[in-house]
C-alpha positions as a Markdown table, in Angstrom:
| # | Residue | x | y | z |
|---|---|---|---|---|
| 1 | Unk | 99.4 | 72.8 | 95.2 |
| 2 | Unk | 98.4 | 76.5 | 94.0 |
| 3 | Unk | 95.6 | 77.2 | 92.3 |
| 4 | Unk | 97.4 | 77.6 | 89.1 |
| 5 | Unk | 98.6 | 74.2 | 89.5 |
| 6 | Unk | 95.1 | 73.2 | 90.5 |
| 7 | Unk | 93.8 | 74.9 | 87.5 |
| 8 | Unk | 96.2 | 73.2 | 85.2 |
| 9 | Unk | 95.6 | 69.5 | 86.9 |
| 10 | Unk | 91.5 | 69.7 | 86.4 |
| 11 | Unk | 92.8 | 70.5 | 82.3 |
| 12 | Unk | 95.4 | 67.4 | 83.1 |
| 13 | Unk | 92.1 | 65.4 | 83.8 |
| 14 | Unk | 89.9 | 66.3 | 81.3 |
| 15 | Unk | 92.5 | 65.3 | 78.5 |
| 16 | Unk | 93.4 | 62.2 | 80.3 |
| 17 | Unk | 89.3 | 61.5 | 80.4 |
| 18 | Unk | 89.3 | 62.4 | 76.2 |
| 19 | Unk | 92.0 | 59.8 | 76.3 |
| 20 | Unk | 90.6 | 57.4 | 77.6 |
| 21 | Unk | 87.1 | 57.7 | 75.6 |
| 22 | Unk | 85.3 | 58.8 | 79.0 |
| 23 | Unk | 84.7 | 61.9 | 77.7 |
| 24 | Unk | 84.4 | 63.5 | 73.9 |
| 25 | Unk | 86.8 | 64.8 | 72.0 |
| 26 | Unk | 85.1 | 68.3 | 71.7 |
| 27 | Unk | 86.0 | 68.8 | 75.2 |
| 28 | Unk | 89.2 | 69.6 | 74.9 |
| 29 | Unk | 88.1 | 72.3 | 72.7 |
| 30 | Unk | 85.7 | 73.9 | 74.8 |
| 31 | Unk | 87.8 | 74.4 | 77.6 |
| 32 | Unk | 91.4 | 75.8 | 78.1 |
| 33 | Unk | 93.8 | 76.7 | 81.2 |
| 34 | Unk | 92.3 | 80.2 | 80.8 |
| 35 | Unk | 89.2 | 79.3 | 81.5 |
| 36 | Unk | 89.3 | 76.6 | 84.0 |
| 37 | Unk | 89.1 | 78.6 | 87.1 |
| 38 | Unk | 89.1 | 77.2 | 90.8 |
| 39 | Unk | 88.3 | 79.0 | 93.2 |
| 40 | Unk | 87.7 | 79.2 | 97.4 |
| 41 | Unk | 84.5 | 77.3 | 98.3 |
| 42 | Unk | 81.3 | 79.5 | 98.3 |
| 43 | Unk | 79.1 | 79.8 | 101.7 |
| 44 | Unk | 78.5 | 76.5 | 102.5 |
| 45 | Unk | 80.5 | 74.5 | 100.1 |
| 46 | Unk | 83.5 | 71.9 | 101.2 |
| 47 | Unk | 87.1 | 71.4 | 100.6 |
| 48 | Unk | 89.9 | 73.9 | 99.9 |
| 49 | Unk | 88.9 | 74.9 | 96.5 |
| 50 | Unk | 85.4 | 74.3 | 94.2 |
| 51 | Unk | 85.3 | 74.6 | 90.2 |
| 52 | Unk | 81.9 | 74.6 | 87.9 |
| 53 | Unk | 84.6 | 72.8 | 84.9 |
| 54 | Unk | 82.1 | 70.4 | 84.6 |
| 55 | Unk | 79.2 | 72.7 | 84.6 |
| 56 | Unk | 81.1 | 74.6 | 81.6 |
| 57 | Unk | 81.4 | 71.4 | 79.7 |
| 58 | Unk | 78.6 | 69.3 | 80.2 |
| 59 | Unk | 77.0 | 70.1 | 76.6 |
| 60 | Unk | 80.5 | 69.7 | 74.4 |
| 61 | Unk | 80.3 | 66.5 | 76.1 |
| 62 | Unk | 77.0 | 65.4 | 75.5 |
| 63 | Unk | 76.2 | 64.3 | 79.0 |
| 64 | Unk | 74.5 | 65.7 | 82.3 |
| 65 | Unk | 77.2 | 67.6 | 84.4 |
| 66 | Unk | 76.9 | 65.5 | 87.3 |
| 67 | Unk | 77.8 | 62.8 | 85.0 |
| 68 | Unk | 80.7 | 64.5 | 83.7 |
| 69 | Unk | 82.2 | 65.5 | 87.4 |
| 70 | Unk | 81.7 | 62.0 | 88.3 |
| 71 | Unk | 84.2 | 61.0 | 85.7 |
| 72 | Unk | 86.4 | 63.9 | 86.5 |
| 73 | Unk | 86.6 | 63.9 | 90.2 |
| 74 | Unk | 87.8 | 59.8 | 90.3 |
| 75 | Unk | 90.5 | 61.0 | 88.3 |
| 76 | Unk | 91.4 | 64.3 | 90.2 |
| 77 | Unk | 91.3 | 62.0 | 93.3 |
| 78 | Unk | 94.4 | 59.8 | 92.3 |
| 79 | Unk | 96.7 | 62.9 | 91.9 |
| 80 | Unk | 99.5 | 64.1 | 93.9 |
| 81 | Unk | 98.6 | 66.7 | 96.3 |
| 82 | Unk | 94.9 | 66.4 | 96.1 |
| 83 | Unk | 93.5 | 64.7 | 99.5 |
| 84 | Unk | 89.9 | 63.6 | 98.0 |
| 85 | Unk | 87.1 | 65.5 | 95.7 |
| 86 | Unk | 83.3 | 65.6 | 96.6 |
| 87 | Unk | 80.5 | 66.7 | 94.0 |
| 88 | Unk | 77.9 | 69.1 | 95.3 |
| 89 | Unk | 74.4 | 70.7 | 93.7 |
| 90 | Unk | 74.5 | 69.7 | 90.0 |
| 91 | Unk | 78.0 | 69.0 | 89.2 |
| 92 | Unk | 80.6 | 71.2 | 91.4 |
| 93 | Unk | 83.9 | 69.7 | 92.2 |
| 94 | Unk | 85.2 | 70.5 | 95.6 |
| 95 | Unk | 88.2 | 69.3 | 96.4 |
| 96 | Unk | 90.4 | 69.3 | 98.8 |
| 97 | Unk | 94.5 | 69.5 | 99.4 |
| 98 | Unk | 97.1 | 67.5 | 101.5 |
| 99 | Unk | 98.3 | 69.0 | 104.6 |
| 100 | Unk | 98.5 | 72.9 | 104.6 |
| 101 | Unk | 102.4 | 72.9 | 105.3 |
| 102 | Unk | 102.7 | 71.1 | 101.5 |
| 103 | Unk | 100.4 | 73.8 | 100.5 |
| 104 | Unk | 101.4 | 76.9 | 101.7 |
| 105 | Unk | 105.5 | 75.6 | 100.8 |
| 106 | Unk | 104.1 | 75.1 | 97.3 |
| 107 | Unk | 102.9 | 78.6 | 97.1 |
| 108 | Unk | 105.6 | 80.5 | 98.6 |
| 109 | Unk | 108.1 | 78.6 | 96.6 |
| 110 | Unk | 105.8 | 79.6 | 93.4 |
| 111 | Unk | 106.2 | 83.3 | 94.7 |
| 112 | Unk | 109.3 | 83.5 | 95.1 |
| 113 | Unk | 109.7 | 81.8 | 91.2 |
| 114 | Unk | 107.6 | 84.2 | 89.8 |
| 115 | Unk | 108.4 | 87.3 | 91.5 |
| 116 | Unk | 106.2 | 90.5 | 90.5 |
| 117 | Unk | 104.8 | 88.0 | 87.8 |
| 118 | Unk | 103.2 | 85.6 | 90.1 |
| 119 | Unk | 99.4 | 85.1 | 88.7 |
| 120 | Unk | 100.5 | 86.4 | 85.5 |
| 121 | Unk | 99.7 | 83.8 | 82.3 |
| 122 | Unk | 102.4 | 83.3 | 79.9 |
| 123 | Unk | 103.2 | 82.9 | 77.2 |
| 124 | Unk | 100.4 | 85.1 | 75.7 |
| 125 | Unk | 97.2 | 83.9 | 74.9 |
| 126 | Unk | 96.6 | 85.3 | 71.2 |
| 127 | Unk | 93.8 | 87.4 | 72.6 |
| 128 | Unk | 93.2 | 90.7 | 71.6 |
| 129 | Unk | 90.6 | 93.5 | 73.4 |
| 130 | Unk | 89.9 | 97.2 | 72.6 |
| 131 | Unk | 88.9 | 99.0 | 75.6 |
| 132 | Unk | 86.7 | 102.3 | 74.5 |
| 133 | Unk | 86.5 | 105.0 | 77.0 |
| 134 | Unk | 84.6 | 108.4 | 76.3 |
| 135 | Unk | 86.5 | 112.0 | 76.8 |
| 136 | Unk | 86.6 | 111.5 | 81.1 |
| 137 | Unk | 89.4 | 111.4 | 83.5 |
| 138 | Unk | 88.3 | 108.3 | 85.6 |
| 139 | Unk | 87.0 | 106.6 | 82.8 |
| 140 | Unk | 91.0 | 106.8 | 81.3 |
| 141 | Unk | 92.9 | 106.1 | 84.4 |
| 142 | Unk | 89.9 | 102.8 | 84.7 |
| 143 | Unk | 90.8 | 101.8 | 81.3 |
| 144 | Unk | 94.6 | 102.1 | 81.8 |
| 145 | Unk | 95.0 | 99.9 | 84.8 |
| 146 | Unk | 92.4 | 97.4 | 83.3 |
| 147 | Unk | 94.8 | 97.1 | 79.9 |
| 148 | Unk | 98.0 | 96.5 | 82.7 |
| 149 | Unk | 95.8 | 93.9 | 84.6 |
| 150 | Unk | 94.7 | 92.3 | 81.1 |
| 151 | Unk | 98.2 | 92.6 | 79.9 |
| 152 | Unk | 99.5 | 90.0 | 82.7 |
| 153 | Unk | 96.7 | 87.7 | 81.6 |
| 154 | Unk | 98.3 | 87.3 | 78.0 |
| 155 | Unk | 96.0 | 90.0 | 76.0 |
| 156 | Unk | 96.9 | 92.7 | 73.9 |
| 157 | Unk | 94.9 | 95.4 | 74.3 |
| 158 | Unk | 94.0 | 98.7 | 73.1 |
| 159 | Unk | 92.8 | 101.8 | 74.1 |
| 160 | Unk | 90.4 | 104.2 | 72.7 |
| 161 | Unk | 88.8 | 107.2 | 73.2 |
| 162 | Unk | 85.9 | 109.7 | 72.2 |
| 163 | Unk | 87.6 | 112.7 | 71.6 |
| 164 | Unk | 90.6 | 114.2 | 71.9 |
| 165 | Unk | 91.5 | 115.5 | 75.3 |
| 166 | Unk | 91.2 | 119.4 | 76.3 |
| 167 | Unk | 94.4 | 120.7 | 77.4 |
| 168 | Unk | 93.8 | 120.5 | 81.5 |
| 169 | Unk | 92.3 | 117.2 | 80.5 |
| 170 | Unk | 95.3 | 116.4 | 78.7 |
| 171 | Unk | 98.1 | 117.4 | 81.8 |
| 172 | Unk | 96.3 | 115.5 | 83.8 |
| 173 | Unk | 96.4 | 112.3 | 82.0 |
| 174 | Unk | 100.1 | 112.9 | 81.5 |
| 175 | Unk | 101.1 | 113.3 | 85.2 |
| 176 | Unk | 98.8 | 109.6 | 86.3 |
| 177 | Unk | 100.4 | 108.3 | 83.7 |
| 178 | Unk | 97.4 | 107.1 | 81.5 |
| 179 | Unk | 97.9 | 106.1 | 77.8 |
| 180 | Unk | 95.5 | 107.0 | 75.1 |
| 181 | Unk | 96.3 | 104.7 | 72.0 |
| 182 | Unk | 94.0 | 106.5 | 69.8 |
| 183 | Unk | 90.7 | 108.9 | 69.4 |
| 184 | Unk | 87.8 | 109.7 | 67.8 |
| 185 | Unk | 84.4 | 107.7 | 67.6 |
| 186 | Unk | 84.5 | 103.8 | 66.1 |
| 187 | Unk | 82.3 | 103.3 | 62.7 |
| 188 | Unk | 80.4 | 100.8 | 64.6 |
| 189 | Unk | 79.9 | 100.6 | 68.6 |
| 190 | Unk | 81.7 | 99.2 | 70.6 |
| 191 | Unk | 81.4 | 98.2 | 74.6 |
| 192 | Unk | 82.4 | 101.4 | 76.3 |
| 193 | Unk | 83.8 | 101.0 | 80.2 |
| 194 | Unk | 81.7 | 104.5 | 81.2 |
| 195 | Unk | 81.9 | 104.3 | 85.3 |
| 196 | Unk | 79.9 | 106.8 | 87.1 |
| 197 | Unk | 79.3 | 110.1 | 87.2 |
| 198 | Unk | 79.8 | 110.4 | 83.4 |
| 199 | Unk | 77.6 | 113.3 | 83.9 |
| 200 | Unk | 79.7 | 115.2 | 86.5 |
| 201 | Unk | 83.5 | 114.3 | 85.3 |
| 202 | Unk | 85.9 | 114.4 | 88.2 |
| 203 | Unk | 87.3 | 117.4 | 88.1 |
| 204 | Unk | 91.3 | 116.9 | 87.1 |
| 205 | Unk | 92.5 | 119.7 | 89.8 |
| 206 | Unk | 90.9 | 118.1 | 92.3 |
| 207 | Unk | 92.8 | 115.2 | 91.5 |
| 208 | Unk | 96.0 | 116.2 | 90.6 |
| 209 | Unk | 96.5 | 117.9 | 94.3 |
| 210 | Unk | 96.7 | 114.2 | 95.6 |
| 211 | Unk | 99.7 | 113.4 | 93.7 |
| 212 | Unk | 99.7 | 110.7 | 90.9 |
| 213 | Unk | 99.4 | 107.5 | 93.7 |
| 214 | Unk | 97.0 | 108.7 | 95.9 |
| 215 | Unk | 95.1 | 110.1 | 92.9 |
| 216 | Unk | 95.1 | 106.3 | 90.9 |
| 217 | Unk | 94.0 | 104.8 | 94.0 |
| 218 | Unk | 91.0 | 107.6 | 94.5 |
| 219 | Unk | 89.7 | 106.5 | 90.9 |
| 220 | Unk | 90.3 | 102.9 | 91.2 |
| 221 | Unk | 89.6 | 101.5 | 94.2 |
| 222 | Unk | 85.5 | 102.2 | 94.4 |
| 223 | Unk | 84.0 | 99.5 | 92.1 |
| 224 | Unk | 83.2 | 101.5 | 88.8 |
| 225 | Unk | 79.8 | 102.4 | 89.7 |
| 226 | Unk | 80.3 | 104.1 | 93.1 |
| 227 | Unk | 81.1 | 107.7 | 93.4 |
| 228 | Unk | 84.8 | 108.1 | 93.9 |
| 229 | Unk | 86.3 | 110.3 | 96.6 |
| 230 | Unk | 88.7 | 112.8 | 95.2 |
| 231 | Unk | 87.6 | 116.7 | 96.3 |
| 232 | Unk | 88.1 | 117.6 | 99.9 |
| 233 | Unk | 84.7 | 118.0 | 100.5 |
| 234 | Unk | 84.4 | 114.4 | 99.7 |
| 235 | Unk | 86.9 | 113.1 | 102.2 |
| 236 | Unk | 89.4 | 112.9 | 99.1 |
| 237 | Unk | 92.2 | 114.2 | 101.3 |
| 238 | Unk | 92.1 | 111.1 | 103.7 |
| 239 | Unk | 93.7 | 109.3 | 101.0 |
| 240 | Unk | 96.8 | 111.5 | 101.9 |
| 241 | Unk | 96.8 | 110.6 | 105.6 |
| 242 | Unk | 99.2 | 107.8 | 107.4 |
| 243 | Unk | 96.7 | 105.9 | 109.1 |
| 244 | Unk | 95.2 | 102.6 | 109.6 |
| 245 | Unk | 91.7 | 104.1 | 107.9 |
| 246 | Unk | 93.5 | 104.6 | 105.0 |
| 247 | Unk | 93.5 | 101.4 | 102.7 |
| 248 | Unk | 96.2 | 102.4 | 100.7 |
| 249 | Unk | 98.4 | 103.7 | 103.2 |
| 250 | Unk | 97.6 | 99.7 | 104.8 |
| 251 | Unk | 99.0 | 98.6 | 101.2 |
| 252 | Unk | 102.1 | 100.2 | 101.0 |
| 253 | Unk | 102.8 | 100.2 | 104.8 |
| 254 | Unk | 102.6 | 96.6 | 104.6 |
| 255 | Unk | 104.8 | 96.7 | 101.7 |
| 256 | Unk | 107.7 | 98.4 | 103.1 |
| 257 | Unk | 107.4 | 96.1 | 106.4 |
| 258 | Unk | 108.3 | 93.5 | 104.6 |
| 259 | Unk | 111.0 | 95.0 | 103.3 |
| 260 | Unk | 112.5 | 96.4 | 106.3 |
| 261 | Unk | 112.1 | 92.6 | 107.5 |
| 262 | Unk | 114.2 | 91.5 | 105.0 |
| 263 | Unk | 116.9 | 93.9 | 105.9 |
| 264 | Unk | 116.8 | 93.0 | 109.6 |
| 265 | Unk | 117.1 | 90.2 | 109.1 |
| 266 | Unk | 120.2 | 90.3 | 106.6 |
| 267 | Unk | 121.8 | 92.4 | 109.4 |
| 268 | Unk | 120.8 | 89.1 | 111.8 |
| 269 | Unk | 122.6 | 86.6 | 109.2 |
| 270 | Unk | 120.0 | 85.0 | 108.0 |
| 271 | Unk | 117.4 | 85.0 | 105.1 |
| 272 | Unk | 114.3 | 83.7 | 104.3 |
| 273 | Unk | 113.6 | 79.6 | 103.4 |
| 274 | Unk | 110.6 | 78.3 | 102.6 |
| 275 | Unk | 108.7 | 75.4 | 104.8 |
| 276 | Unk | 107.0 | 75.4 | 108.2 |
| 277 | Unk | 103.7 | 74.7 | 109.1 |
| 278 | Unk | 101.5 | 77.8 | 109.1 |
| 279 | Unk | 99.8 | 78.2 | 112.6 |
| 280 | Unk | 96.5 | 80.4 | 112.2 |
| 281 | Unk | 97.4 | 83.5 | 111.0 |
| 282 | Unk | 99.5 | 82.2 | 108.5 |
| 283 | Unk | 97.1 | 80.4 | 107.2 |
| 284 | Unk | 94.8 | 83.8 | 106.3 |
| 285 | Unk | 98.2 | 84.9 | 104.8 |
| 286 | Unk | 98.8 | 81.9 | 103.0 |
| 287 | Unk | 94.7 | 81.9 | 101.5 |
| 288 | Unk | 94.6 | 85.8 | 100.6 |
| 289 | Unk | 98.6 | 85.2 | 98.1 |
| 290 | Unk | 96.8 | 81.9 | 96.9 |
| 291 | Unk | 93.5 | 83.9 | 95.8 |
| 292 | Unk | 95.3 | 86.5 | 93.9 |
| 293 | Unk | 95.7 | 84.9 | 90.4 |
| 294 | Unk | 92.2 | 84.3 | 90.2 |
| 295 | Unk | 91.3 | 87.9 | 91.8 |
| 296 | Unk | 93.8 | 89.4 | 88.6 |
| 297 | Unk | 91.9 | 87.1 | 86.1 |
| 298 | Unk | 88.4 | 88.2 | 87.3 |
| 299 | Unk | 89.7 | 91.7 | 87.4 |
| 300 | Unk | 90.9 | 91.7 | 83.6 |
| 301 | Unk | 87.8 | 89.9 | 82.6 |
| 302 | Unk | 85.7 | 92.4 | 84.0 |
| 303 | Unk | 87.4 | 95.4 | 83.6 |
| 304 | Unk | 87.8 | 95.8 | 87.1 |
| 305 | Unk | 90.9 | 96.6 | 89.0 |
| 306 | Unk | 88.9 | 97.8 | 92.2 |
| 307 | Unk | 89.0 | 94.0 | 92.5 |
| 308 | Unk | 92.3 | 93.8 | 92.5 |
| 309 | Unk | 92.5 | 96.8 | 94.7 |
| 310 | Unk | 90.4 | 95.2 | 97.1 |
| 311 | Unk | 92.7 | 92.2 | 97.1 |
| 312 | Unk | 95.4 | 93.9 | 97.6 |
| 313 | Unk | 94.1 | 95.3 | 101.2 |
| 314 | Unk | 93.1 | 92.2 | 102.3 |
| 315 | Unk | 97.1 | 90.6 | 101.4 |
| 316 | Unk | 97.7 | 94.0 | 103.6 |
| 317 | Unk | 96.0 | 93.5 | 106.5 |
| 318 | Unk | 96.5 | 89.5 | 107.0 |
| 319 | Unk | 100.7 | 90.5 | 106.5 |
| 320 | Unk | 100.0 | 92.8 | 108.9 |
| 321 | Unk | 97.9 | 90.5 | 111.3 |
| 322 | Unk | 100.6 | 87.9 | 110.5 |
| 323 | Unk | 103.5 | 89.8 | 111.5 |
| 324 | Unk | 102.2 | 91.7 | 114.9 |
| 325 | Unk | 100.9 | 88.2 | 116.2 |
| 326 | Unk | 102.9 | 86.5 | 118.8 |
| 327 | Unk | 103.0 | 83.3 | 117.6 |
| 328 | Unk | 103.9 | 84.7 | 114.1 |
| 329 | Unk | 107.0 | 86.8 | 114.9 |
| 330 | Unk | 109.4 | 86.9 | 111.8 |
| 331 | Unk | 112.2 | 87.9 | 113.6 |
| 332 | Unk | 114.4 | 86.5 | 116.6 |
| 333 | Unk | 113.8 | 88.3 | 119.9 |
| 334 | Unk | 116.2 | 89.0 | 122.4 |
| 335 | Unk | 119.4 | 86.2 | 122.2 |
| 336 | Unk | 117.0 | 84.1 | 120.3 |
| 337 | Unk | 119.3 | 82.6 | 117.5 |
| 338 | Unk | 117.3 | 82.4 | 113.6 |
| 339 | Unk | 115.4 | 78.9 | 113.4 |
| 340 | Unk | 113.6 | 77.2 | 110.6 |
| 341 | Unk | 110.4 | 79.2 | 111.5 |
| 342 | Unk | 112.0 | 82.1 | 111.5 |
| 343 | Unk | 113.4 | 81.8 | 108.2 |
| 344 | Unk | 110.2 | 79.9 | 106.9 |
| 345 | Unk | 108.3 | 83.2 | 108.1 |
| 346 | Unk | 110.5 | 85.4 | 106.4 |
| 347 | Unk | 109.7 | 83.7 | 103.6 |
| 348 | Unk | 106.6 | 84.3 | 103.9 |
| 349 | Unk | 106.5 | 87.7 | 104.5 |
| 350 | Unk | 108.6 | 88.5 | 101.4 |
| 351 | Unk | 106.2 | 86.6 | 99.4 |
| 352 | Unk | 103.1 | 88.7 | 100.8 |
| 353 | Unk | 105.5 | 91.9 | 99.6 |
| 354 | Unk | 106.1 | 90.6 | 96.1 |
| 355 | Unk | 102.2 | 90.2 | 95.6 |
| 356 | Unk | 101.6 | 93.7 | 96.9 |
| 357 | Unk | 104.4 | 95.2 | 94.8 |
| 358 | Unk | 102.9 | 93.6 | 91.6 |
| 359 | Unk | 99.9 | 94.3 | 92.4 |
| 360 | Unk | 100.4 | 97.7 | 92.9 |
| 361 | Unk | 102.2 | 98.2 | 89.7 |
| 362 | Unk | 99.2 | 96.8 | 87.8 |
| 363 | Unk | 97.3 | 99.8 | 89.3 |
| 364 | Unk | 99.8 | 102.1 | 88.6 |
| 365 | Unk | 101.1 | 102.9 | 92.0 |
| 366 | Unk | 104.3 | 103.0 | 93.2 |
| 367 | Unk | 105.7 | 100.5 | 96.3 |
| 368 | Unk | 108.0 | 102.3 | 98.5 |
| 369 | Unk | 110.7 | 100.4 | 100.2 |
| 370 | Unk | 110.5 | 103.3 | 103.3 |
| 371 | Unk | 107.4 | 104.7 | 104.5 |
C-alpha cells in the first residue's frame, strides 16, 4: 500500500464511521483526500506510517481525539494491507503495513502507472492561488517552480509581480524560463513569497554564466531564507562541477544510470518486472519514492520546492547506494542468466528514475538520459 492509497483508506474510514453513526456527519466535510496526509513516523513513533486525521477532526466531530482515533484505528485495522494500528500521545494513528515485498510491489507498480505523474493529484481540485513576487530574480524563478509543484497538486495558480522587469532583468527571466502572468502592485496586499536577500538581488550575470539548470538549481535548492550560492566568489561555480559534492550533479547522474540500466539490460534480453523482496538497501530506496507525494504536497503548500529539491537528492543517493551494493546488483554478472531479482531490481531502478525525472521537471531542470 502507498501512501496515496493509505491516504485515501483513512478517508475510506472516516466515511464508513459517518456511516455507521460513530462519527458526525460534519466530518466528512472537514476533511478531504487533500488534506489527510500520512506520513513516516516522527522520532520515536511506531509503525510504517503515523497521521494527526483524528487530531484535525476531533472538534467537527464533537469528541476528544483519542476518542475519535479509537473509532478510526478498529476500522483501519480490518483493511487489506494494513498489519495493525496503535494510537500514541493524544490521538495519532500509527499504523503499520503487511510484509515490505507487498509494499514496495505496490509502489513500484504505482510508479510505473503514473509515470512522471506519480504523486501528482488529479483530477484538479478547484483550488485557486496567486503567488505575488516583488521585481527580483530568485524571488521569480522561486515562484515559478512553486506554481509547477502546485500545479501537480490540482491548483491553478497565478503569478504576479511588482513591477515590470528591467531589460537584463527581463533576458534573464526568459533564458530560466520563468513566467510572469502579470505586473504592477494589487489594490489590497497580498502574501508575497520575498526569500532572502531582497535587499541585495542576485545579480542575473552571475546567474546566467551557469546556464539555465545549474542556475534553477542555485536559486532553488537553499530553503528560501538562506543565502543562495550563484557568484564565483560564493562557490556558485561548484554547481558546474561532475562530482559527488555536487547535489545536483548526484540527481541527474543518478538519473541517467538508470537509464543506461535500462538499455543494458534491453541489450541482455530482458526488462524490468515488478516483485522481490527488498533486502536493505532497497528498502531506503523503496521509503525515499514512497515519501515523495507527500514531500511535493508539503512543497506546494508551502511554497517550497527546496523541499522537493532536497527530496530529490536523497531518491539520488539511495538509487545510487542501491545500485553499487553487492547484494543489490541490477544487472547479471558474468554468464549469469536475468532472474526474477534481476528484473524485479530493474524495476526498481526505473522507478527511482521516473521520480527524479518528474521531479526535476517540476523545478525546471532538464534530465539527461547521458551524462
Amino acid at each position: 500500500m502507498t501512501p496515496v492509497e493509505l491516504s485515501r483508506t483513512v478517508l475510506r474510514a472516516m466515511r464508513q464511521a459517518v456511516d455507521a453513526g460513530e462519527l458526525g456527519v460534519a466530518v466528512t466535510a472537514s476533511a478531504d483526500a487533500g488534506n489527510v496526509r500520512v506520513e513516516r513516523p516522527r522520532p520515536g513513533g511506531r509503525g510504517d506510517f503515523a497521521t494527526n486525521v483524528a487530531l484535525q477532526i476531533a472538534r467537527a466531530a464533537g469528541r476528544a481525539p483519542r476518542d475519535v482515533a479509537e473509532v478510526l484505528s478498529s476500522r483501519l485495522a480490518a483493511e487489506a494491507g494494513i498489519a495493525s494500528v496503535d494510537i500514541t500521545g493524544p490521538g495519532f494513528l500509527n499504523i503499520t503495513l503487511t510484509d515490505a515485498r507487498a509494499r514496495a510491489d505496490a509502489l513500484v507498480r504505482e510508479i510505473r502507472e503514473r509515470g512522471r505523474c506519480y504523486g501528482h493529484v488529479h483530477p484538479d481540485t478547484g483550488g485557486i492561488a496567486q503567488i505575488h513576487v516583488p521585481r527580483e530574480l530568485r524571488a521569480a524563478v522561486l515562484a515559478d517552480s512553486a506554481r509547477r509543484i502546485l500545479r501537480s497538486q490540482g491548483v491553478l495558480v497565478r503569478v504576479t509581480c511588482d513591477d515590470e522587469p528591467d531589460p537584463a532583468l527581463a533576458d534573464a527571466l526568459g533564458a530560466l524560463g520563468v513566467r510572469i502572468d502579470a505586473y504592477g502592485r494589487p489594490p489590497e496586499p497580498l502574501p508575497t513569497l520575498r526569500p532572502v536577500p531582497v535587499a541585495a538581488p542576485v545579480p542575473a550575470d552571475a546567474v546566467l554564466r551557469l546556464g539555465r539548470d545549474a542556475a534553477r538549481w542555485a536559486l532553488l535548492h537553499p530553503a528560501p531564507h538562506d543565502h543562495p550560492r550563484v557568484t564565483p566568489e560564493q562557490g556558485g561555480d561548484d554547481h558546474l562541477v561532475q562530482r559527488e559534492s555536487n547535489p545536483l550533479f548526484r540527481v541527474r547522474y543518478a538519473y541517467a544510470r538508470t537509464r543506461a540500466l535500462t538499455r543494458n539490460a534491453a541489450a541482455l534480453g530482458f526488462t524490468a518486472q515488478p516483485g522481490g523482496a527488498p533486502d536493505a538497501t532497497a528498502q531506503a530506496l523503496v521509503d525515499a519514492l514512497g515519501d515523495y507525494p507527500a514531500t511535493l504536497a508539503s512543497a506546494g503548500r508551502h511554497r517550497a520546492p527546496d523541499r522537493l529539491a532536497r527530496q530529490l537528492v536523497v531518491i539520488a543517493d539511495a538509487f545510487l547506494a542501491f545500485q553499487s551494493a553487492q547484494q543489490g546488483a541490477v544487472l547479471p554478472r558474468g554468464d549469469e542468466k536475468p532472474s526474477a531479482a534481476h528484473r524485479a531490481r530493474l524495476a526498481l531502478a526505473e522507478a527511482a528514475g521516473t521520480v527524479l525525472a518528474g521531479g526535476l521537471s517540476l523545478l525546471g531542470i532538464d534530465a539527461p538520459e547521458f551524462l
